[in-house]
Amino acid sequence: MFAPITYSPASVLVFRQRPDGAQDLVAVGSLLSVDPKRIVTKRVVLSGHPFKVNRKTAVVRYMFFQREDVTWFKPVELRTKWGRRGHIKEPLGTHGHMKCFFDGQLKSQDTVLLHLFKRMYPKWSLDPYVARPLPLYTFHSARNPHSDQEDDEEQSDDEGKQPLRKKSKMVKFFS
């Protein structure tokens, strides 16, 4: 989230607006310090599965589907869900299979992961219009909704002898 500069630690509530105008609370937190050197990154994780395992080497498939992609990501470190670390030795064939070397024996049910990070830049298009949220409740008069008199006033009948009851209010809650 990008917002106007505010002193930290300020509380933050983030709402998402539905098409019907209602708002849902999606995040709660506090602001980080204002630092122009801060870098915002997005993490992408590619996963593959060991095809053939032989001691510390394994053939991994379903991570890439072209030979060129395997050679492009060759310098990046691999990790597995069970904590093994490794790297790509060489591509095999033309369909994205690759031979990988790990620091220990890999199990056949393990998953090989490649973590990639991409720098994100904020969108500086500011829309100053913020729609008013729907009210939590509305009042509707039970007797005559189009009356010009206040709801709390007492009314009397034609003779003016006995006052009538006050108008009751009907409250409708939205969720």
PDB file of C-alpha atoms in Angstrom:
ATOM      1  CA  MET A   1       0.000   0.000   0.000  1.00  0.00           C
ATOM      2  CA  PHE A   2       1.223   3.490  -0.808  1.00  0.00           C
ATOM      3  CA  ALA A   3      -0.255   6.417   1.069  1.00  0.00           C
ATOM      4  CA  PRO A   4       0.597   9.981   2.056  1.00  0.00           C
ATOM      5  CA  ILE A   5       3.587  10.367   4.382  1.00  0.00           C
ATOM      6  CA  THR A   6       2.600   9.939   8.031  1.00  0.00           C
ATOM      7  CA  TYR A   7       4.674   9.553  11.183  1.00  0.00           C
ATOM      8  CA  SER A   8       5.146   5.988  12.314  1.00  0.00           C
ATOM      9  CA  PRO A   9       3.951   3.936  14.175  1.00  0.00           C
ATOM     10  CA  ALA A  10       0.485   4.961  13.001  1.00  0.00           C
ATOM     11  CA  SER A  11      -2.302   2.385  12.821  1.00  0.00           C
ATOM     12  CA  VAL A  12      -3.591   1.403   9.393  1.00  0.00           C
ATOM     13  CA  LEU A  13      -6.937  -0.098   8.384  1.00  0.00           C
ATOM     14  CA  VAL A  14      -7.285  -1.159   4.732  1.00  0.00           C
ATOM     15  CA  PHE A  15     -10.723  -1.613   3.181  1.00  0.00           C
ATOM     16  CA  ARG A  16     -11.764  -3.065  -0.188  1.00  0.00           C
ATOM     17  CA  GLN A  17     -14.873  -1.646  -1.806  1.00  0.00           C
ATOM     18  CA  ARG A  18     -17.394  -4.057  -3.318  1.00  0.00           C
ATOM     19  CA  PRO A  19     -19.279  -3.222  -6.533  1.00  0.00           C
ATOM     20  CA  ASP A  20     -22.431  -2.507  -4.501  1.00  0.00           C
ATOM     21  CA  GLY A  21     -20.577   0.171  -2.484  1.00  0.00           C
ATOM     22  CA  ALA A  22     -20.103  -1.791   0.740  1.00  0.00           C
ATOM     23  CA  GLN A  23     -16.602  -2.013   2.195  1.00  0.00           C
ATOM     24  CA  ASP A  24     -14.782  -5.023   3.653  1.00  0.00           C
ATOM     25  CA  LEU A  25     -11.857  -4.845   6.074  1.00  0.00           C
ATOM     26  CA  VAL A  26      -8.952  -6.695   4.435  1.00  0.00           C
ATOM     27  CA  ALA A  27      -5.860  -5.666   6.430  1.00  0.00           C
ATOM     28  CA  VAL A  28      -4.803  -4.210   9.767  1.00  0.00           C
ATOM     29  CA  GLY A  29      -1.306  -3.050  10.626  1.00  0.00           C
ATOM     30  CA  SER A  30       1.026  -0.167  11.326  1.00  0.00           C
ATOM     31  CA  LEU A  31       3.189   2.083   9.156  1.00  0.00           C
ATOM     32  CA  LEU A  32       6.864   1.518   8.539  1.00  0.00           C
ATOM     33  CA  SER A  33       9.313   4.358   8.838  1.00  0.00           C
ATOM     34  CA  VAL A  34       9.591   6.747   5.912  1.00  0.00           C
ATOM     35  CA  ASP A  35      12.744   5.771   4.041  1.00  0.00           C
ATOM     36  CA  PRO A  36      13.427   6.768   0.416  1.00  0.00           C
ATOM     37  CA  LYS A  37      15.949   3.917   0.109  1.00  0.00           C
ATOM     38  CA  ARG A  38      13.311   1.243   0.843  1.00  0.00           C
ATOM     39  CA  ILE A  39      12.853  -1.255  -1.994  1.00  0.00           C
ATOM     40  CA  VAL A  40       9.510  -2.972  -2.563  1.00  0.00           C
ATOM     41  CA  THR A  41       9.808  -6.465  -4.036  1.00  0.00           C
ATOM     42  CA  LYS A  42       7.387  -9.149  -5.126  1.00  0.00           C
ATOM     43  CA  ARG A  43       8.334 -12.811  -4.691  1.00  0.00           C
ATOM     44  CA  VAL A  44       7.524 -15.479  -7.260  1.00  0.00           C
ATOM     45  CA  VAL A  45       8.198 -19.155  -6.544  1.00  0.00           C
ATOM     46  CA  LEU A  46       8.648 -21.670  -9.381  1.00  0.00           C
ATOM     47  CA  SER A  47       8.296 -25.337  -8.428  1.00  0.00           C
ATOM     48  CA  GLY A  48       9.402 -28.573 -10.034  1.00  0.00           C
ATOM     49  CA  HIS A  49       9.397 -32.258  -9.147  1.00  0.00           C
ATOM     50  CA  PRO A  50      12.303 -34.728  -9.085  1.00  0.00           C
ATOM     51  CA  PHE A  51      11.986 -37.182 -11.942  1.00  0.00           C
ATOM     52  CA  LYS A  52      15.040 -39.393 -11.324  1.00  0.00           C
ATOM     53  CA  VAL A  53      17.099 -39.272  -8.120  1.00  0.00           C
ATOM     54  CA  ASN A  54      20.698 -40.554  -7.945  1.00  0.00           C
ATOM     55  CA  ARG A  55      22.479 -39.776  -4.627  1.00  0.00           C
ATOM     56  CA  LYS A  56      23.069 -36.005  -4.631  1.00  0.00           C
ATOM     57  CA  THR A  57      21.934 -35.362  -8.216  1.00  0.00           C
ATOM     58  CA  ALA A  58      18.406 -35.370  -9.558  1.00  0.00           C
ATOM     59  CA  VAL A  59      16.601 -34.740 -12.823  1.00  0.00           C
ATOM     60  CA  VAL A  60      13.871 -32.145 -12.236  1.00  0.00           C
ATOM     61  CA  ARG A  61      10.892 -31.549 -14.500  1.00  0.00           C
ATOM     62  CA  TYR A  62       7.818 -29.260 -14.673  1.00  0.00           C
ATOM     63  CA  MET A  63       9.737 -26.161 -13.514  1.00  0.00           C
ATOM     64  CA  PHE A  64      10.577 -24.971 -17.034  1.00  0.00           C
ATOM     65  CA  PHE A  65       9.322 -25.999 -20.451  1.00  0.00           C
ATOM     66  CA  GLN A  66      12.121 -24.695 -22.712  1.00  0.00           C
ATOM     67  CA  ARG A  67      15.856 -25.324 -22.751  1.00  0.00           C
ATOM     68  CA  GLU A  68      16.630 -21.583 -22.911  1.00  0.00           C
ATOM     69  CA  ASP A  69      14.799 -20.938 -19.618  1.00  0.00           C
ATOM     70  CA  VAL A  70      16.946 -23.536 -17.836  1.00  0.00           C
ATOM     71  CA  THR A  71      20.178 -21.927 -19.048  1.00  0.00           C
ATOM     72  CA  TRP A  72      18.896 -18.426 -18.128  1.00  0.00           C
ATOM     73  CA  PHE A  73      18.199 -19.390 -14.490  1.00  0.00           C
ATOM     74  CA  LYS A  74      21.314 -21.564 -14.076  1.00  0.00           C
ATOM     75  CA  PRO A  75      23.078 -19.184 -11.576  1.00  0.00           C
ATOM     76  CA  VAL A  76      20.078 -19.042  -9.183  1.00  0.00           C
ATOM     77  CA  GLU A  77      20.083 -21.245  -6.059  1.00  0.00           C
ATOM     78  CA  LEU A  78      17.472 -23.989  -5.705  1.00  0.00           C
ATOM     79  CA  ARG A  79      15.804 -25.080  -2.462  1.00  0.00           C
ATOM     80  CA  THR A  80      13.496 -27.914  -1.575  1.00  0.00           C
ATOM     81  CA  LYS A  81      10.538 -28.069   0.774  1.00  0.00           C
ATOM     82  CA  TRP A  82      12.514 -30.382   3.036  1.00  0.00           C
ATOM     83  CA  GLY A  83      15.470 -27.982   3.376  1.00  0.00           C
ATOM     84  CA  ARG A  84      17.989 -29.163   0.759  1.00  0.00           C
ATOM     85  CA  ARG A  85      19.947 -26.568  -1.238  1.00  0.00           C
ATOM     86  CA  GLY A  86      21.302 -26.978  -4.722  1.00  0.00           C
ATOM     87  CA  HIS A  87      21.960 -25.533  -8.143  1.00  0.00           C
ATOM     88  CA  ILE A  88      21.318 -26.350 -11.802  1.00  0.00           C
ATOM     89  CA  LYS A  89      24.125 -28.312 -13.514  1.00  0.00           C
ATOM     90  CA  GLU A  90      22.824 -28.503 -17.094  1.00  0.00           C
ATOM     91  CA  PRO A  91      19.645 -28.638 -19.175  1.00  0.00           C
ATOM     92  CA  LEU A  92      18.539 -32.019 -20.529  1.00  0.00           C
ATOM     93  CA  GLY A  93      16.689 -32.239 -23.820  1.00  0.00           C
ATOM     94  CA  THR A  94      14.433 -29.549 -25.270  1.00  0.00           C
ATOM     95  CA  HIS A  95      11.410 -29.775 -22.931  1.00  0.00           C
ATOM     96  CA  GLY A  96      12.762 -28.042 -19.811  1.00  0.00           C
ATOM     97  CA  HIS A  97      14.165 -31.003 -17.891  1.00  0.00           C
ATOM     98  CA  MET A  98      17.371 -30.242 -15.986  1.00  0.00           C
ATOM     99  CA  LYS A  99      20.040 -32.017 -13.995  1.00  0.00           C
ATOM    100  CA  CYS A 100      20.482 -30.506 -10.518  1.00  0.00           C
ATOM    101  CA  PHE A 101      23.077 -31.021  -7.780  1.00  0.00           C
ATOM    102  CA  PHE A 102      22.030 -30.842  -4.082  1.00  0.00           C
ATOM    103  CA  ASP A 103      23.850 -30.839  -0.717  1.00  0.00           C
ATOM    104  CA  GLY A 104      22.260 -34.161   0.334  1.00  0.00           C
ATOM    105  CA  GLN A 105      20.178 -37.002  -0.998  1.00  0.00           C
ATOM    106  CA  LEU A 106      16.816 -35.886  -2.349  1.00  0.00           C
ATOM    107  CA  LYS A 107      13.618 -37.840  -1.676  1.00  0.00           C
ATOM    108  CA  SER A 108      11.338 -38.591  -4.608  1.00  0.00           C
ATOM    109  CA  GLN A 109       8.335 -36.935  -2.921  1.00  0.00           C
ATOM    110  CA  ASP A 110      10.211 -33.649  -2.286  1.00  0.00           C
ATOM    111  CA  THR A 111       9.502 -30.467  -4.286  1.00  0.00           C
ATOM    112  CA  VAL A 112      12.233 -28.296  -5.801  1.00  0.00           C
ATOM    113  CA  LEU A 113      11.664 -24.524  -5.521  1.00  0.00           C
ATOM    114  CA  LEU A 114      13.224 -21.536  -7.266  1.00  0.00           C
ATOM    115  CA  HIS A 115      12.610 -18.190  -5.515  1.00  0.00           C
ATOM    116  CA  LEU A 116      12.595 -15.139  -7.779  1.00  0.00           C
ATOM    117  CA  PHE A 117      12.260 -11.506  -6.690  1.00  0.00           C
ATOM    118  CA  LYS A 118      11.044  -8.624  -8.832  1.00  0.00           C
ATOM    119  CA  ARG A 119      11.273  -4.960  -7.880  1.00  0.00           C
ATOM    120  CA  MET A 120       7.911  -3.202  -7.824  1.00  0.00           C
ATOM    121  CA  TYR A 121       7.364   0.511  -8.382  1.00  0.00           C
ATOM    122  CA  PRO A 122       4.376   2.370  -6.933  1.00  0.00           C
ATOM    123  CA  LYS A 123       1.605   3.616  -9.156  1.00  0.00           C
ATOM    124  CA  TRP A 124       1.514   7.371  -8.609  1.00  0.00           C
ATOM    125  CA  SER A 125      -1.920   7.955 -10.108  1.00  0.00           C
ATOM    126  CA  LEU A 126      -3.799   9.370  -7.127  1.00  0.00           C
ATOM    127  CA  ASP A 127      -7.582   9.447  -7.188  1.00  0.00           C
ATOM    128  CA  PRO A 128      -8.573  12.028  -4.542  1.00  0.00           C
ATOM    129  CA  TYR A 129     -12.243  10.940  -4.595  1.00  0.00           C
ATOM    130  CA  VAL A 130     -13.162   8.560  -1.794  1.00  0.00           C
ATOM    131  CA  ALA A 131     -16.733   7.289  -1.781  1.00  0.00           C
ATOM    132  CA  ARG A 132     -18.677   7.649   1.453  1.00  0.00           C
ATOM    133  CA  PRO A 133     -19.364   4.299   3.082  1.00  0.00           C
ATOM    134  CA  LEU A 134     -22.931   3.091   3.414  1.00  0.00           C
ATOM    135  CA  PRO A 135     -24.526   3.998   6.748  1.00  0.00           C
ATOM    136  CA  LEU A 136     -24.755   1.240   9.320  1.00  0.00           C
ATOM    137  CA  TYR A 137     -28.408   2.059   9.960  1.00  0.00           C
ATOM    138  CA  THR A 138     -31.202   4.219   8.547  1.00  0.00           C
ATOM    139  CA  PHE A 139     -34.335   5.618  10.186  1.00  0.00           C
ATOM    140  CA  HIS A 140     -37.774   5.176   8.631  1.00  0.00           C
ATOM    141  CA  SER A 141     -40.918   6.607  10.179  1.00  0.00           C
ATOM    142  CA  ALA A 142     -43.619   4.053  10.928  1.00  0.00           C
ATOM    143  CA  ARG A 143     -46.605   6.381  10.346  1.00  0.00           C
ATOM    144  CA  ASN A 144     -46.137   8.937   7.576  1.00  0.00           C
ATOM    145  CA  PRO A 145     -42.705   9.019   5.953  1.00  0.00           C
ATOM    146  CA  HIS A 146     -43.500  12.202   3.956  1.00  0.00           C
ATOM    147  CA  SER A 147     -44.617  14.331   6.929  1.00  0.00           C
ATOM    148  CA  ASP A 148     -43.100  17.815   7.295  1.00  0.00           C
ATOM    149  CA  GLN A 149     -43.112  17.645  11.101  1.00  0.00           C
ATOM    150  CA  GLU A 150     -40.293  16.282  13.270  1.00  0.00           C
ATOM    151  CA  ASP A 151     -40.503  12.621  14.282  1.00  0.00           C
ATOM    152  CA  ASP A 152     -40.275  13.445  18.012  1.00  0.00           C
ATOM    153  CA  GLU A 153     -43.132  15.990  18.040  1.00  0.00           C
ATOM    154  CA  GLU A 154     -46.461  15.075  19.531  1.00  0.00           C
ATOM    155  CA  GLN A 155     -49.505  15.547  17.342  1.00  0.00           C
ATOM    156  CA  SER A 156     -53.078  16.153  18.492  1.00  0.00           C
ATOM    157  CA  ASP A 157     -56.332  15.199  16.789  1.00  0.00           C
ATOM    158  CA  ASP A 158     -58.802  17.747  15.304  1.00  0.00           C
ATOM    159  CA  GLU A 159     -60.481  18.721  18.599  1.00  0.00           C
ATOM    160  CA  GLY A 160     -57.127  19.327  20.325  1.00  0.00           C
ATOM    161  CA  LYS A 161     -58.316  17.466  23.415  1.00  0.00           C
ATOM    162  CA  GLN A 162     -55.969  14.521  23.704  1.00  0.00           C
ATOM    163  CA  PRO A 163     -52.440  14.217  22.297  1.00  0.00           C
ATOM    164  CA  LEU A 164     -51.679  11.210  20.104  1.00  0.00           C
ATOM    165  CA  ARG A 165     -48.776   8.837  20.700  1.00  0.00           C
ATOM    166  CA  LYS A 166     -45.327   9.733  19.476  1.00  0.00           C
ATOM    167  CA  LYS A 167     -44.304   8.315  16.122  1.00  0.00           C
ATOM    168  CA  SER A 168     -42.295   5.164  16.486  1.00  0.00           C
ATOM    169  CA  LYS A 169     -39.032   4.783  14.611  1.00  0.00           C
ATOM    170  CA  MET A 170     -38.130   1.702  12.639  1.00  0.00           C
ATOM    171  CA  VAL A 171     -34.376   0.996  12.468  1.00  0.00           C
ATOM    172  CA  LYS A 172     -32.931  -1.110   9.683  1.00  0.00           C
ATOM    173  CA  PHE A 173     -29.379  -2.502  10.098  1.00  0.00           C
ATOM    174  CA  PHE A 174     -27.099  -3.454   7.238  1.00  0.00           C
ATOM    175  CA  SER A 175     -24.423  -6.112   7.442  1.00  0.00           C
TER     176      SER A 175
END
